[in-house]
Coordinates of C-alpha atoms in Angstrom, one line a residue:
M1 CA 0.1 0.4 0.4
K2 CA 1.6 3.6 -1.1
R3 CA 1.6 5.9 2.3
L4 CA 1.1 9.1 2.5
H5 CA 3.1 10.5 4.4
P6 CA 1.9 13.9 6.2
L7 CA 5.5 16.2 6.6
P8 CA 5.4 16.4 2.7
C9 CA 1.7 17.3 2.3
L10 CA 2.8 20.2 5.4
L11 CA 5.7 21.5 2.8
A12 CA 3.8 22.1 -0.4
L13 CA 0.9 22.6 1.9
G14 CA -1.0 20.4 0.5
L15 CA -3.2 19.3 3.7
T16 CA -6.4 19.4 1.8
A17 CA -5.6 17.7 -1.2
C18 CA -4.2 15.1 0.8
A19 CA -6.3 14.3 3.3
S20 CA -9.0 13.8 0.4
Q21 CA -6.5 10.5 -1.1
P22 CA -8.1 8.2 -1.4
T23 CA -6.7 5.3 1.1
A24 CA -7.6 1.7 -1.8
S25 CA -7.0 -1.5 -0.4
P26 CA -4.4 -2.3 -2.0
H27 CA -7.0 -5.2 -3.0
A28 CA -9.4 -3.3 -4.5
S29 CA -9.7 -4.1 -8.6
A30 CA -12.4 -2.3 -11.8
T31 CA -14.2 -5.5 -11.5
L32 CA -15.4 -4.8 -8.1
T33 CA -19.3 -4.9 -7.7
P34 CA -20.6 -2.7 -5.3
I35 CA -22.6 -4.9 -2.7
A36 CA -26.5 -3.0 -3.0
V37 CA -27.8 -2.1 0.8
P38 CA -31.3 -0.9 1.6
Q39 CA -32.9 2.6 2.2
I40 CA -34.3 2.7 4.9
Q41 CA -35.6 5.3 7.7
R42 CA -33.0 4.1 10.3
P43 CA -33.8 3.3 14.0
Q44 CA -37.1 2.8 12.5
Q45 CA -37.1 0.2 10.2
E46 CA -33.8 -1.6 11.1
T47 CA -33.6 -5.7 11.0
A48 CA -30.1 -7.9 12.9
A49 CA -30.4 -8.8 8.4
W50 CA -30.3 -5.0 7.3
W51 CA -26.9 -5.3 9.6
F52 CA -25.6 -7.7 8.7
T53 CA -25.7 -6.9 4.9
A54 CA -24.8 -2.9 5.5
G55 CA -22.0 -4.6 7.7
A56 CA -21.3 -6.7 4.6
A57 CA -21.6 -3.8 1.9
A58 CA -18.7 -1.4 3.7
A59 CA -16.0 -4.7 4.1
H60 CA -16.3 -5.3 0.8
A61 CA -15.6 -1.9 -0.6
N62 CA -12.5 -2.3 2.0
V63 CA -10.9 -6.0 1.7
G64 CA -11.6 -5.2 -2.1
A65 CA -12.8 -8.6 -4.7
T66 CA -9.2 -10.6 -3.8
P67 CA -9.6 -11.6 -0.4
P68 CA -6.5 -12.3 1.8
R69 CA -5.9 -15.9 2.6
A70 CA -6.5 -15.8 6.7
K71 CA -5.5 -19.0 8.2
N72 CA -5.9 -17.8 12.1
V73 CA -7.4 -15.1 13.5
I74 CA -6.9 -13.4 17.0
V75 CA -9.6 -10.1 18.2
F76 CA -7.7 -8.8 21.3
L77 CA -10.2 -6.5 23.5
G78 CA -9.4 -4.2 25.4
D79 CA -12.8 -3.0 27.4
G80 CA -13.6 0.6 27.6
M81 CA -10.1 1.4 26.8
S82 CA -10.9 4.8 24.9
I83 CA -8.0 6.8 23.0
P84 CA -7.0 8.8 26.4
T85 CA -6.2 5.8 27.7
I86 CA -4.4 4.2 25.3
A87 CA -2.3 8.0 25.0
A88 CA -1.6 8.2 29.2
A89 CA -1.1 4.5 29.0
H90 CA 2.0 4.7 26.8
I91 CA 3.5 7.7 28.2
L92 CA 3.0 5.7 32.0
L93 CA 4.5 2.9 30.5
G94 CA 7.7 4.6 28.9
Q95 CA 8.1 7.2 32.7
R96 CA 8.1 3.1 34.3
Q97 CA 10.9 2.4 31.8
G98 CA 12.8 5.9 32.3
K99 CA 12.0 6.8 28.8
D100 CA 10.4 10.0 26.8
G101 CA 6.5 8.6 27.8
E102 CA 5.4 10.7 25.3
S103 CA 6.7 8.9 22.7
A104 CA 6.6 5.8 23.8
R105 CA 4.5 2.6 22.2
L106 CA 2.0 -0.2 23.6
S107 CA 3.0 -3.2 21.4
F108 CA -0.4 -2.9 19.2
E109 CA 0.4 0.9 18.6
T110 CA 3.4 -0.4 16.4
L111 CA 0.7 -2.1 14.3
P112 CA 0.6 -0.9 9.9
Y113 CA -2.9 -0.3 9.9
T114 CA -5.7 1.4 12.0
A115 CA -9.1 2.7 12.0
L116 CA -11.6 4.8 14.0
S117 CA -14.6 2.4 15.7
R118 CA -18.4 3.7 15.9
T119 CA -20.0 1.5 19.5
Y120 CA -23.4 3.2 20.0
E121 CA -26.2 0.3 19.9
T122 CA -29.5 0.7 18.1
D123 CA -30.8 2.4 21.5
S124 CA -27.6 3.9 23.5
Q125 CA -25.8 6.6 22.3
T126 CA -23.4 5.1 24.5
P127 CA -23.3 1.7 24.1
D128 CA -22.8 -0.8 27.1
S129 CA -19.9 -4.3 26.9
A130 CA -23.2 -6.6 25.8
G131 CA -24.0 -4.8 22.6
T132 CA -20.7 -3.8 21.0
M133 CA -19.1 -6.8 21.5
T134 CA -22.2 -9.3 19.3
A135 CA -22.0 -6.0 16.8
I136 CA -18.0 -7.3 16.6
M137 CA -18.9 -10.9 17.2
S138 CA -21.9 -11.5 14.9
G139 CA -22.0 -8.5 12.3
V140 CA -24.9 -7.2 13.9
K141 CA -25.1 -4.4 16.0
T142 CA -27.8 -4.8 18.7
K143 CA -29.2 -3.3 21.9
A144 CA -27.7 -2.6 25.9
G145 CA -28.0 -5.6 27.3
F146 CA -28.6 -8.7 24.4
I147 CA -25.4 -10.7 24.3
G148 CA -25.9 -12.6 20.6
V149 CA -29.9 -11.9 19.9
G150 CA -31.2 -8.8 18.0
Q151 CA -32.4 -6.5 18.3
G152 CA -36.2 -7.5 17.8
A153 CA -36.5 -9.7 21.0
D154 CA -37.3 -7.6 24.7
R155 CA -34.4 -7.1 27.2
A156 CA -34.9 -10.4 29.8
D157 CA -37.6 -11.9 27.6
C158 CA -36.1 -15.0 26.7
A159 CA -39.1 -16.1 24.9
S160 CA -38.4 -12.7 23.0
S161 CA -35.0 -14.1 21.5
K162 CA -36.0 -17.2 20.7
G163 CA -34.5 -17.2 17.0
D164 CA -33.1 -13.6 17.3
E165 CA -30.0 -15.7 18.4
L166 CA -27.1 -14.7 16.2
L167 CA -24.2 -16.7 14.8
S168 CA -21.5 -15.9 16.2
G169 CA -17.5 -15.7 14.8
L170 CA -16.2 -17.9 17.0
E171 CA -19.2 -21.0 16.5
L172 CA -18.5 -20.1 12.8
A173 CA -14.8 -21.5 12.8
E174 CA -16.1 -23.9 14.8
L175 CA -18.4 -25.2 12.0
A176 CA -15.6 -24.7 9.6
G177 CA -13.8 -26.8 11.5
L178 CA -11.3 -24.2 13.4
S179 CA -10.4 -24.3 17.1
T180 CA -11.5 -21.5 19.3
G181 CA -10.5 -19.7 22.3
A182 CA -12.0 -16.8 24.9
V183 CA -9.4 -16.2 27.6
T184 CA -10.1 -12.9 29.2
T185 CA -9.0 -11.1 33.0
T186 CA -12.9 -11.3 33.8
K187 CA -15.2 -13.4 35.0
I188 CA -15.7 -16.0 31.8
T189 CA -19.7 -15.7 31.6
H190 CA -19.1 -11.9 31.7
A191 CA -20.2 -10.0 28.6
T192 CA -17.6 -9.9 25.8
P193 CA -16.3 -13.2 26.3
A194 CA -19.7 -14.5 27.2
A195 CA -20.8 -12.8 22.8
T196 CA -17.9 -16.1 21.3
Y197 CA -20.5 -18.3 22.7
G198 CA -23.5 -17.2 24.2
H199 CA -26.6 -16.4 23.1
L200 CA -29.3 -14.2 25.7
P201 CA -31.2 -10.9 25.9
E202 CA -29.6 -9.9 29.7
R203 CA -26.3 -9.9 30.4
N204 CA -26.5 -10.3 34.3
W205 CA -27.5 -14.1 33.5
E206 CA -24.6 -15.4 33.7
G207 CA -24.9 -18.4 36.3
D208 CA -28.8 -20.2 36.3
V209 CA -29.2 -18.8 39.5
D210 CA -29.8 -15.2 37.7
V211 CA -32.4 -16.6 35.2
A212 CA -34.6 -18.3 37.6
N213 CA -34.4 -15.0 39.8
S214 CA -35.9 -13.3 36.4
P215 CA -39.6 -13.0 35.7
K216 CA -39.6 -13.9 32.2
G217 CA -36.1 -16.2 32.2
G218 CA -38.6 -18.8 30.8
D219 CA -35.8 -21.8 29.7
C220 CA -33.6 -20.2 28.9
L221 CA -29.9 -21.8 30.1
D222 CA -27.0 -19.4 31.6
F223 CA -23.3 -18.0 30.2
A224 CA -22.1 -20.8 32.4
R225 CA -24.1 -23.1 30.4
Q226 CA -24.2 -22.5 27.1
L227 CA -20.0 -21.8 27.6
V228 CA -19.6 -25.8 29.0
E229 CA -22.6 -27.2 26.2
Q230 CA -21.2 -25.5 23.0
P231 CA -23.1 -27.1 20.7
F232 CA -21.4 -26.8 17.4
G233 CA -18.1 -28.8 16.6
N234 CA -16.2 -30.1 20.1
G235 CA -17.1 -26.7 21.4
L236 CA -14.4 -24.1 22.4
E237 CA -10.9 -25.2 23.5
V238 CA -10.0 -23.4 25.7
A239 CA -11.5 -20.8 28.3
L240 CA -9.5 -19.2 30.7
G241 CA -10.4 -16.2 32.8
G242 CA -12.7 -15.6 36.3
G243 CA -16.5 -16.2 37.8
R244 CA -16.5 -20.2 39.0
E245 CA -18.8 -19.9 41.4
N246 CA -21.1 -20.0 38.4
F247 CA -20.1 -22.7 37.3
M248 CA -20.0 -25.3 41.2
L249 CA -22.9 -26.6 43.2
P250 CA -23.5 -25.0 46.9
T251 CA -22.7 -28.5 48.3
Q252 CA -18.6 -27.3 46.6
R253 CA -16.7 -24.7 48.3
D254 CA -14.2 -22.1 46.1
P255 CA -11.2 -23.3 46.9
E256 CA -9.7 -20.2 47.5
E257 CA -12.1 -19.0 49.6
P258 CA -13.6 -21.8 51.2
G259 CA -16.9 -19.5 52.8
R260 CA -18.0 -18.9 49.5
P261 CA -19.9 -21.7 48.0
G262 CA -21.2 -22.4 44.7
K263 CA -23.9 -20.7 42.9
R264 CA -25.9 -23.4 40.5
L265 CA -28.8 -24.7 41.3
D266 CA -29.4 -27.1 38.3
Q267 CA -27.3 -29.6 39.8
H268 CA -25.5 -28.7 36.5
D269 CA -21.2 -29.4 37.6
L270 CA -20.0 -28.2 35.0
I271 CA -16.5 -28.1 36.1
A272 CA -17.0 -32.1 36.6
Q273 CA -19.2 -31.8 32.9
W274 CA -16.1 -29.9 30.6
S275 CA -13.2 -32.7 32.5
A276 CA -15.2 -35.8 31.6
R277 CA -14.1 -34.9 28.2
P278 CA -11.3 -37.0 26.3
G279 CA -8.3 -35.0 27.1
A280 CA -9.9 -31.5 28.6
S281 CA -8.2 -30.4 31.2
Y282 CA -9.1 -27.6 34.1
V283 CA -7.2 -25.7 36.2
W284 CA -8.0 -23.0 39.6
N285 CA -3.7 -21.8 40.1
K286 CA -1.2 -20.5 38.9
E287 CA 0.9 -23.8 39.5
Q288 CA -2.0 -26.0 37.8
F289 CA -1.6 -23.9 34.7
D290 CA 1.9 -23.9 34.1
K291 CA 1.7 -28.0 34.9
V292 CA -0.9 -28.6 32.1
D293 CA 0.5 -29.9 29.8
I294 CA 0.2 -29.4 25.9
G295 CA 0.9 -32.4 24.4
A296 CA -2.1 -34.4 26.1
T297 CA -4.7 -31.2 26.2
T298 CA -7.6 -31.1 23.7
H299 CA -10.1 -28.7 25.8
L300 CA -8.6 -26.3 28.0
L301 CA -10.3 -24.4 31.1
G302 CA -9.1 -22.1 33.8
L303 CA -11.4 -20.6 36.2
F304 CA -8.7 -18.5 38.7
E305 CA -10.9 -16.8 41.0
R306 CA -15.0 -16.8 42.2
S307 CA -15.6 -14.0 40.2
H308 CA -13.4 -11.7 38.0
M309 CA -9.2 -12.2 38.0
R310 CA -7.1 -9.8 40.0
F311 CA -6.4 -6.3 38.5
D312 CA -2.2 -7.3 37.6
H313 CA -1.3 -4.9 40.2
D314 CA -3.1 -7.0 42.4
R315 CA -1.9 -10.3 41.1
L316 CA 1.2 -8.7 41.6
N317 CA 0.6 -7.2 45.1
P318 CA -1.9 -9.0 46.2
P319 CA -2.6 -7.5 50.1
E320 CA -3.7 -9.3 52.4
E321 CA -7.7 -11.2 52.9
K322 CA -9.1 -12.5 56.2
G323 CA -10.3 -16.3 55.0
R324 CA -9.0 -16.7 51.2
V325 CA -6.3 -19.3 50.7
A326 CA -3.9 -17.6 48.9
A327 CA -3.9 -18.8 45.2
D328 CA -0.8 -17.0 42.0
E329 CA -2.9 -16.4 39.0
P330 CA -1.9 -15.9 35.4
S331 CA -2.0 -12.9 33.8
L332 CA -2.9 -12.0 30.1
A333 CA -0.2 -12.7 28.1
E334 CA 1.3 -16.1 29.7
M335 CA -2.3 -17.1 29.6
T336 CA -3.1 -16.1 25.8
R337 CA 0.2 -18.0 25.2
T338 CA -1.2 -21.4 26.2
A339 CA -3.7 -21.0 24.7
L340 CA -2.0 -20.8 21.2
K341 CA -0.5 -23.7 22.0
I342 CA -3.1 -25.8 22.6
L343 CA -5.0 -23.6 19.2
K344 CA -2.1 -23.7 17.4
K345 CA -2.4 -28.2 17.4
N346 CA -4.9 -28.1 14.8
P347 CA -3.6 -28.0 11.2
K348 CA -6.6 -25.5 9.9
G349 CA -6.2 -22.8 11.7
Y350 CA -8.0 -20.8 15.3
F351 CA -10.0 -17.9 16.3
L352 CA -9.1 -16.3 19.7
M353 CA -10.6 -13.5 21.0
V354 CA -8.6 -12.0 24.3
E355 CA -10.5 -9.3 26.5
G356 CA -8.1 -6.9 28.5
G357 CA -11.5 -6.6 30.2
R358 CA -10.1 -4.6 33.6
I359 CA -9.1 -2.4 32.3
D360 CA -12.5 -1.1 32.4
H361 CA -13.6 -2.0 36.2
G362 CA -10.9 0.2 37.3
H363 CA -12.6 3.5 34.9
H364 CA -15.8 1.9 37.0
A365 CA -13.5 2.8 39.9
G366 CA -12.9 5.9 39.1
N367 CA -9.2 4.3 39.4
A368 CA -6.6 5.8 36.3
Y369 CA -3.2 3.7 37.7
R370 CA -5.9 0.1 38.0
A371 CA -6.8 0.6 34.4
L372 CA -4.2 2.3 33.2
T373 CA -2.0 -0.2 34.4
D374 CA -4.1 -3.3 33.0
T375 CA -3.4 -1.6 29.7
I376 CA 0.6 -2.3 29.8
A377 CA -0.4 -6.3 30.7
F378 CA -2.8 -6.5 27.6
S379 CA 0.3 -4.4 25.0
D380 CA 2.2 -7.2 26.8
A381 CA -0.6 -9.8 25.6
I382 CA -0.7 -8.3 22.6
Q383 CA 3.5 -9.4 21.8
A384 CA 3.0 -12.2 23.4
A385 CA 0.7 -12.9 20.1
M386 CA 2.4 -10.7 18.0
D387 CA 6.1 -12.8 18.2
D388 CA 4.1 -15.8 18.1
T389 CA 2.5 -15.6 15.7
D390 CA 3.4 -14.9 11.2
A391 CA 1.9 -11.5 10.3
A392 CA 1.7 -14.2 6.9
D393 CA -1.2 -16.0 7.6
T394 CA -2.5 -14.8 11.2
L395 CA -5.1 -12.0 10.8
I396 CA -4.9 -9.5 14.6
V397 CA -7.6 -7.3 15.0
V398 CA -6.5 -5.0 18.7
T399 CA -10.0 -2.7 19.4
S400 CA -12.4 -1.6 22.0
D401 CA -15.6 -1.9 22.7
H402 CA -16.6 1.1 24.0
S403 CA -14.4 4.5 25.4
H404 CA -14.8 6.5 29.1
T405 CA -15.1 9.6 30.2
M406 CA -11.0 9.8 31.7
Y407 CA -10.4 13.1 30.3
F408 CA -6.7 13.6 29.8
S409 CA -7.2 17.6 30.5
G410 CA -4.3 20.9 31.6
Y411 CA -1.1 22.0 29.8
P412 CA 1.5 20.2 31.9
Q413 CA 4.4 20.2 30.9
R414 CA 6.7 17.3 28.3
G415 CA 7.9 14.5 30.5
N416 CA 4.6 15.7 33.6
P417 CA 4.3 12.6 35.2
I418 CA 0.9 11.1 34.0
L419 CA -0.5 10.2 37.3
G420 CA 0.7 13.2 38.6
L421 CA -0.5 16.7 39.5
V422 CA 0.4 19.5 36.3
H423 CA 3.6 21.8 35.8
G424 CA 3.2 24.1 33.3
G425 CA 0.6 26.5 33.4
S426 CA -3.7 26.3 33.6
D427 CA -2.7 28.4 30.3
F428 CA -0.6 27.2 27.2
E429 CA 0.7 30.8 27.2
D430 CA 1.9 30.3 30.4
S431 CA 3.9 27.2 30.1
G432 CA 6.5 27.3 32.5
E433 CA 8.0 24.1 35.5
A434 CA 5.7 26.1 37.8
L435 CA 2.9 23.7 40.0
A436 CA -0.6 24.6 37.4
L437 CA -3.0 26.1 39.7
D438 CA -7.2 26.9 38.8
Q439 CA -9.1 29.4 39.3
L440 CA -9.1 28.7 43.6
G441 CA -5.1 28.4 43.3
L442 CA -5.7 24.8 43.6
P443 CA -3.8 22.0 42.0
Y444 CA -4.8 19.9 39.5
T445 CA -4.0 16.2 37.5
T446 CA -3.8 16.2 33.9
L447 CA -6.1 12.8 34.1
G448 CA -8.9 13.0 35.9
Y449 CA -13.1 11.6 35.6
A450 CA -16.4 13.2 34.1
N451 CA -18.3 11.1 36.7
G452 CA -17.7 9.1 38.7
P453 CA -16.8 7.9 42.5
G454 CA -14.0 10.2 42.8
Y455 CA -16.3 13.6 43.7
T456 CA -15.0 15.1 46.3
G457 CA -17.5 15.7 48.8
P458 CA -18.0 13.5 51.2
S459 CA -20.3 9.8 52.1
D460 CA -21.3 7.6 54.2
S461 CA -17.8 5.7 54.2
Q462 CA -15.3 9.1 53.3
P463 CA -15.1 12.2 54.4
Q464 CA -14.8 15.5 52.4
G465 CA -11.4 15.8 49.5
P466 CA -9.8 12.6 47.5
K467 CA -10.9 9.9 47.9
T468 CA -9.0 6.4 48.0
Y469 CA -9.9 3.3 46.3
P470 CA -11.9 1.3 46.3
H471 CA -14.8 3.6 47.8
Y472 CA -18.3 1.8 48.1
Y473 CA -20.5 3.8 49.0
K474 CA -24.6 3.9 49.9
K475 CA -24.9 7.9 49.2
L476 CA -23.9 11.4 49.4
Q477 CA -23.9 13.0 52.6
G478 CA -23.5 16.4 51.3
P479 CA -22.1 18.2 47.5
S480 CA -18.0 18.8 47.6
T481 CA -17.7 22.3 49.3
A482 CA -14.4 23.3 47.7
R483 CA -11.8 21.0 45.1
P484 CA -9.4 20.2 47.5
D485 CA -5.5 20.9 47.5
L486 CA -3.8 18.3 46.5
R487 CA 0.0 19.6 47.5
K488 CA 0.2 17.0 50.0
V489 CA -1.5 14.0 47.7
D490 CA 0.4 11.4 46.2
T491 CA -1.9 11.5 43.1
Q492 CA 0.7 9.6 41.8
A493 CA -0.2 5.5 44.4
P494 CA -2.1 2.9 43.1
D495 CA -4.9 3.5 45.2
Y496 CA -5.1 7.4 44.9
M497 CA -8.9 7.9 42.8
Q498 CA -8.9 10.5 40.4
E499 CA -11.7 13.3 40.8
S500 CA -14.8 13.1 38.7
V501 CA -16.7 16.7 38.7
V502 CA -20.8 15.0 38.5
P503 CA -20.9 12.0 41.7
F504 CA -21.7 8.3 39.8
M505 CA -21.4 4.7 42.2
S506 CA -20.3 4.4 39.2
E507 CA -18.0 6.3 36.0
S508 CA -19.5 5.7 33.2
H509 CA -19.0 4.5 29.6
G510 CA -18.5 7.5 27.0
G511 CA -20.2 7.5 23.8
E512 CA -17.1 8.1 20.7
D513 CA -14.6 7.1 18.7
V514 CA -11.9 3.9 19.9
A515 CA -9.8 2.5 17.7
I516 CA -9.0 -0.4 15.7
F517 CA -5.8 -1.4 14.5
A518 CA -5.0 -4.6 12.4
R519 CA -1.7 -6.6 11.0
G520 CA -2.0 -9.5 8.9
P521 CA -4.0 -10.8 5.8
G522 CA -7.0 -8.3 5.6
A523 CA -5.4 -5.7 8.3
Q524 CA -5.2 -2.9 5.1
A525 CA -9.0 -3.4 5.1
F526 CA -8.9 -1.4 8.4
H527 CA -9.0 2.2 7.4
G528 CA -11.3 5.1 7.9
E529 CA -14.7 5.4 10.0
L530 CA -17.0 1.9 10.4
E531 CA -19.3 0.8 11.7
Q532 CA -18.0 -1.2 14.7
N533 CA -20.0 -4.7 13.3
V534 CA -17.8 -4.6 10.4
I535 CA -15.1 -6.0 12.0
F536 CA -17.2 -9.3 11.9
H537 CA -17.4 -8.7 8.4
I538 CA -13.2 -7.6 6.9
I539 CA -12.7 -10.6 9.3
V540 CA -14.6 -13.6 7.5
Q541 CA -14.4 -12.1 4.2
S542 CA -10.2 -11.9 5.0
A543 CA -10.3 -16.0 6.0
P544 CA -11.1 -18.7 3.8
L545 CA -12.5 -21.0 6.0
L546 CA -14.7 -18.8 7.6
R547 CA -15.9 -17.2 4.0
K548 CA -16.5 -21.1 3.2
Q549 CA -18.8 -22.1 5.9
L550 CA -20.8 -19.0 5.8
C551 CA -21.4 -19.6 1.8
A552 CA -22.0 -23.3 2.2
S553 CA -25.5 -22.2 4.9
G554 CA -26.9 -19.9 1.9
S555 CA -25.3 -15.9 2.9
C556 CA -22.6 -15.6 0.4
N557 CA -23.8 -13.6 -3.4
A558 CA -23.1 -14.4 -6.9
D559 CA -19.2 -13.0 -5.7
G560 CA -19.0 -15.3 -3.6
V561 CA -19.8 -12.4 -0.4
P562 CA -21.0 -13.3 2.4
V563 CA -24.2 -11.0 2.6
N564 CA -27.2 -12.2 4.3
L565 CA -27.6 -13.1 7.6
P566 CA -27.1 -16.7 8.7
D567 CA -29.5 -18.9 10.3
R568 CA -27.6 -20.2 13.5
A569 CA -31.3 -21.9 14.4
A570 CA -30.9 -23.5 10.6
L571 CA -27.0 -24.5 11.3
L572 CA -27.7 -26.7 15.0
P573 CA -28.9 -29.7 13.3
K574 CA -25.1 -29.6 11.5
A575 CA -23.4 -29.2 14.1
K576 CA -22.5 -31.8 15.8

């Protein structure tokens, strides 16, 4: 691909001309046939079928008439990884290394192709992880709270979702004979990993008790059971994350927290079900994980926490907790390496999803330190995959599901600690080395949140002033009377919570675009600003076995492009 160089454009004073030149795919040709997309009123006439066709058309225009040939696919999902998160994380990485943080790069920032992803859902300007990951995994945008189900259903209504289930990328890969895996630092039944294999109109139905307690839960199977009883192919080969409680019976006690029983009331011991298959292994701590016999293991389930796995900072610095048996857990990079070793045994290829899921949780907690250090750990996992794969046959896509309200502001001087107080002036004209002060004469940090639990007013759990992670409260005791004086506060401490403007118990997502980075066959199609569901279509149009499987299901047009929404229900009898 001929790349434009901004410096010559600047020198020629041709910014407008340079910016407007088309970024054509090297696979594009004069014989490329545009895909007709029905004109509709949005959102009134949107349907799952329309979203699928529209996504296919946009992807086809970028991929071109001669499809790439990706044998393997890895989707890395940084949950809540906004563009300010990426910028702040690479600065923190560089500064930790004693280098220039501003010019440092996370591993995925070196990938050759980039794009922007529009994240809104069919019913929400600011999205959640369920609908966004469904778009990435199925090629169809849907409502907030829906996982693997089209927008025609009603939230938390099992009966309404029947027939609206969407075929996921991992299910498609299983049908095509590829190996599949999902790796996360959250519960393996949480929204993002669940969207790789699950189908429910309620993201919170992670265990059978959640479905049973819902008025319209009906006969829907919870995500934990859907994972273990996956009907396509021979199911996921690798599933690594947290969330043991949704797989265990009440008669079983958690190995790390003996006071906590399992939650399943349906008598399905899902860990035993998984382990009963030939070649299947189950592990719950790092020692067991490190001893997995890769050669003898065909299916690996790792559940390393009762709930979510630890933030990377807490994994490396585990706090003492009463009633807990200390056990190490693997890093996201270590889980990624092991997953690849197992998946690579399939000569046909594999489809792997890896989520840095707790980036999102750090932001929700109003704690930039944990959000950024988990972003760095996510980058380490991507580097591990880059080192262990060949760009000639493996498509790697790195993106996020949505953003957050963390802002990056003020005029800090070059080299200012990213988690520190701003030195450099409150106005660009006053930039220098002095401590910057606001209009009240008080210092402030570069990073902050538009809303969240870092609000400095008093609550029923912490007094007026800076907040310390974690800040759980039931109610505020009053508004903040003044900004705190941070001169004697260590804002770089792991438990410091950045100030928030609006008091929320949990900081919210943001609605702006997020970034996409890619390398490998098909990566060149990631350019411009794309609807989030187009990511799926670029992937399947770039992977011959996935594309062939969709064509076999009747999804393809005369040019062999998958344009019609596949009927998942019709494929179920063929899955075994």
